[in-house]
mmCIF file of C-alpha atoms in Angstrom:
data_model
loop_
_atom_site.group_PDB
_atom_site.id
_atom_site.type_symbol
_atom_site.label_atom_id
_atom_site.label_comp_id
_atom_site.label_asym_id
_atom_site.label_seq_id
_atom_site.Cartn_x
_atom_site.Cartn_y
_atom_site.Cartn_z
ATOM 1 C CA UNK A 1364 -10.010 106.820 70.982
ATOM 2 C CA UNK A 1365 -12.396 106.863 67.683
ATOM 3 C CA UNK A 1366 -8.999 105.253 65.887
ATOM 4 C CA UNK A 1367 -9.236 102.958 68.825
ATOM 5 C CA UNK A 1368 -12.527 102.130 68.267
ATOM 6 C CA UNK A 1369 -12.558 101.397 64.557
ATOM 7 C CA UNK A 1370 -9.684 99.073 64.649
ATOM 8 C CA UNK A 1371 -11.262 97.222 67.326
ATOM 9 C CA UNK A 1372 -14.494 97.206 64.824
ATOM 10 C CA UNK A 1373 -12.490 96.147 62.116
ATOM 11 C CA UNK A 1374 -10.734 93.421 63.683
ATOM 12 C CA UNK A 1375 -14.165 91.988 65.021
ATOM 13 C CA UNK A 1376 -15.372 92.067 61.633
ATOM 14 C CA UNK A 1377 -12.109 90.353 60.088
ATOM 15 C CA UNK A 1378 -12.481 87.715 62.554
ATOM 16 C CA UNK A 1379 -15.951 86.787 62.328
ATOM 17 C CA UNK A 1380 -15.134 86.610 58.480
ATOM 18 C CA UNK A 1381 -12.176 84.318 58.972
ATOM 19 C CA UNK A 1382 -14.129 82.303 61.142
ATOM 20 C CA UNK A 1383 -16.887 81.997 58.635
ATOM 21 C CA UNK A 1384 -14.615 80.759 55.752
ATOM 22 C CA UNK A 1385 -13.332 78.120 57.426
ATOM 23 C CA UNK A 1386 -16.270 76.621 58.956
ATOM 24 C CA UNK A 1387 -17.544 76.122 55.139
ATOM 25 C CA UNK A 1388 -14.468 74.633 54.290
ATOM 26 C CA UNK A 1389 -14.983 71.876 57.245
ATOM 27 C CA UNK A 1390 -18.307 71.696 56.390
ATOM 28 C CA UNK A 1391 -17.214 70.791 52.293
ATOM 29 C CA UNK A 1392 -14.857 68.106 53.896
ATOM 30 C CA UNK A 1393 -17.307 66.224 55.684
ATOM 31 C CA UNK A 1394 -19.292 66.007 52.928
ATOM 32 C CA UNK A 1395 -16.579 64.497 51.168
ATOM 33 C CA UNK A 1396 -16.376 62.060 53.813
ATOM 34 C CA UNK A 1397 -19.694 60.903 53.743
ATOM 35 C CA UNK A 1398 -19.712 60.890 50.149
ATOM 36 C CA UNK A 1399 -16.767 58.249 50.632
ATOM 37 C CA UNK A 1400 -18.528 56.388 52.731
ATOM 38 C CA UNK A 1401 -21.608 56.134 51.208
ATOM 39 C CA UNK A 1402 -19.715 53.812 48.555
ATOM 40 C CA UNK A 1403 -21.225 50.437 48.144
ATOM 41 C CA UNK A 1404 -18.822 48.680 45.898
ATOM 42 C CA UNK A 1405 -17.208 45.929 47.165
ATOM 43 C CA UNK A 1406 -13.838 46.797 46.200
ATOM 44 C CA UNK A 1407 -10.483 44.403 46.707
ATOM 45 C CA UNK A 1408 -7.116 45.238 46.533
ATOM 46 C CA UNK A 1409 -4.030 42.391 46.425
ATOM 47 C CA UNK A 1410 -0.478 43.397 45.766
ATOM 48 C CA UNK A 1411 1.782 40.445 43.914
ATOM 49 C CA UNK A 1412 5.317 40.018 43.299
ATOM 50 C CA UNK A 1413 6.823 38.373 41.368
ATOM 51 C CA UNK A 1414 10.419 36.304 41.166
ATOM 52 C CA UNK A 1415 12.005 39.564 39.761
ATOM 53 C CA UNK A 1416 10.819 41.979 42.783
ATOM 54 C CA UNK A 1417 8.314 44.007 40.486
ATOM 55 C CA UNK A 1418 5.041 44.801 42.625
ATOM 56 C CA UNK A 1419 1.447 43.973 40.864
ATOM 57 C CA UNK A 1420 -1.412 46.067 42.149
ATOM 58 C CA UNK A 1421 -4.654 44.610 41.538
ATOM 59 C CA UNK A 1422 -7.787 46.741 42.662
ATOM 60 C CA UNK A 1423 -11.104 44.770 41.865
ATOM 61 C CA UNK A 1424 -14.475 46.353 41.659
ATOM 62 C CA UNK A 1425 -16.802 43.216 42.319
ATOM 63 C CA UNK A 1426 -19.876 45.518 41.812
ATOM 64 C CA UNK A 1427 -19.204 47.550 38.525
ATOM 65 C CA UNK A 1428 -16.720 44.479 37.252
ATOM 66 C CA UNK A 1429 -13.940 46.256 36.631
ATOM 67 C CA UNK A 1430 -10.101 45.881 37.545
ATOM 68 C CA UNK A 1431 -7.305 48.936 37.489
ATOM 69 C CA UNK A 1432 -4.074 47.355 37.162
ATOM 70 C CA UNK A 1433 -0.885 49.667 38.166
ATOM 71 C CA UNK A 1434 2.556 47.843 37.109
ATOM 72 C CA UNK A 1435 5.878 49.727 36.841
ATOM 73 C CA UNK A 1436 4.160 53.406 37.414
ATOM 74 C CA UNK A 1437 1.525 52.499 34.850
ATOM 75 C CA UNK A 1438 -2.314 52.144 35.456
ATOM 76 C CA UNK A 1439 -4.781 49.984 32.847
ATOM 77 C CA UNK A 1440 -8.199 50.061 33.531
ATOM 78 C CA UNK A 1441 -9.618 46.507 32.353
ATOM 79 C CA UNK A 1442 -13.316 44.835 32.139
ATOM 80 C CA UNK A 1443 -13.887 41.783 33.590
ATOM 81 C CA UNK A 1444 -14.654 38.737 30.661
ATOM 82 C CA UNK A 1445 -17.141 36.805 31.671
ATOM 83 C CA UNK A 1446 -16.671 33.673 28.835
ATOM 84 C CA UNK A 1447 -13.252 33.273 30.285
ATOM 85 C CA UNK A 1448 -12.344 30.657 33.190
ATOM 86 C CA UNK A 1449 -11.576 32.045 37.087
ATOM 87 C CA UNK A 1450 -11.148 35.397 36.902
ATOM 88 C CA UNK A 1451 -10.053 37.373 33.934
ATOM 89 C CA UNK A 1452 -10.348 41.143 32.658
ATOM 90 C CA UNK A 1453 -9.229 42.565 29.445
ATOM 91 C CA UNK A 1454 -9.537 45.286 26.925
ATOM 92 C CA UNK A 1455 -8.181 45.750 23.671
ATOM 93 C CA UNK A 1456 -4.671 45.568 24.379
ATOM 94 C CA UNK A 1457 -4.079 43.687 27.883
ATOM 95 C CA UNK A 1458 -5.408 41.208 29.778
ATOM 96 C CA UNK A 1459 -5.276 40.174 33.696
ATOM 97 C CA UNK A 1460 -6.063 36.406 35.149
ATOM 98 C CA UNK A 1461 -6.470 34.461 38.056
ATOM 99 C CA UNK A 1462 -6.852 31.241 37.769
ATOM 100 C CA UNK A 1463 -5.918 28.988 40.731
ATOM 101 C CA UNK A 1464 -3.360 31.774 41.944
ATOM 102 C CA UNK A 1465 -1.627 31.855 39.125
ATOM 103 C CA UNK A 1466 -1.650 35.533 37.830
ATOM 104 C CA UNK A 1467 -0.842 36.315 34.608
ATOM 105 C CA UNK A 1468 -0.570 40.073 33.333
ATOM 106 C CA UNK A 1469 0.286 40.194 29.521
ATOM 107 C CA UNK A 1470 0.422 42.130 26.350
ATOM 108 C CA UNK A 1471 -2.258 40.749 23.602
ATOM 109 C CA UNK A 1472 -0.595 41.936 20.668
ATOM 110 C CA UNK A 1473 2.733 40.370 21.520
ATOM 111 C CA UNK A 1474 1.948 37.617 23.588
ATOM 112 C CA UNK A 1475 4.221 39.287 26.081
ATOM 113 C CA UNK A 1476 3.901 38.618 29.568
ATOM 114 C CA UNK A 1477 4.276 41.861 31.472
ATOM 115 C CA UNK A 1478 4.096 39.893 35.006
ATOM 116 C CA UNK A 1479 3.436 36.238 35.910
ATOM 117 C CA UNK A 1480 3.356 35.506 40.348
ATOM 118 C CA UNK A 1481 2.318 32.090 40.802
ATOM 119 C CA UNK A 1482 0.355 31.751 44.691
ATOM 120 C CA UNK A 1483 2.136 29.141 46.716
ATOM 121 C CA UNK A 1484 -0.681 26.664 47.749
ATOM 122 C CA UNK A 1485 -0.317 25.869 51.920
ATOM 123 C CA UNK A 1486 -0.986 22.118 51.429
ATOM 124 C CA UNK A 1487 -0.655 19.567 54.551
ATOM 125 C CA UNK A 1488 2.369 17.601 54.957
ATOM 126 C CA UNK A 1489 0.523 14.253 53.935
ATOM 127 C CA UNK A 1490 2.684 11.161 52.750
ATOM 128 C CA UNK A 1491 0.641 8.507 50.765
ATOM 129 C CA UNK A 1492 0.625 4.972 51.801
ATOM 130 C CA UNK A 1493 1.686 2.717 49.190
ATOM 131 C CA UNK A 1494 0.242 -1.160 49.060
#
């Protein structure tokens, strides 16, 4: 009976322990949530691809005017130029643009273009009159 008795103890104890981990670990992943939430940036993301079938991802931060690039498993983390036309980003060694959907992702040093998707423009079927 006193064997009886301490297991039962014991077992209380173990649960009330068990339950008292895991409600902290709940508790930690709300935060998280909220924290991701709380985010402000206005944040776009556009996937492109091109003639060849390779996939551009372009994530824009509007707010902290930056742009991560990922391209064949690869992720560059570029600044947005301001002196450029449309929109452009660069660092040292690569640069992204936009400019009137055409999107150009090349090598500086090279001159290489990595990528190159040119938007298809939906304009109206419209047939000038000639005089």
């Amino acid at each position: 009976m006193k064997k009886l008795f301490h297991l039962s103890i014991f077992t209380v104890i173990l649960a009330c322990l068990t339950a008292c981990k895991h409600q902290g670990k709940e508790e930690i992943a709300l935060q998280n949530i909220a924290i991701e939430h709380n985010n402000t940036d206005k944040i776009t993301k556009n996937i492109y691809t091109d003639e060849y079938g390779d996939q551009l991802e372009v994530t824009i931060n509007k707010t902290q005017n930056t742009t991560i690039i990922r391209l064949n498993g690869k992720t560059y983390e570029l600044k947005k130029n301001e002196e450029m036309p449309e929109y452009t980003a660069g660092d040292a060694e690569y640069q992204y643009s936009n400019i009137r959907g055409d999107i150009t992702f090349l090598k500086k040093d090279y001159n290489m273009v990595l990528f190159h998707h040119k938007e298809k423009t939906s304009s109206p079927n419209t047939k000038m009159a000639s005089y």
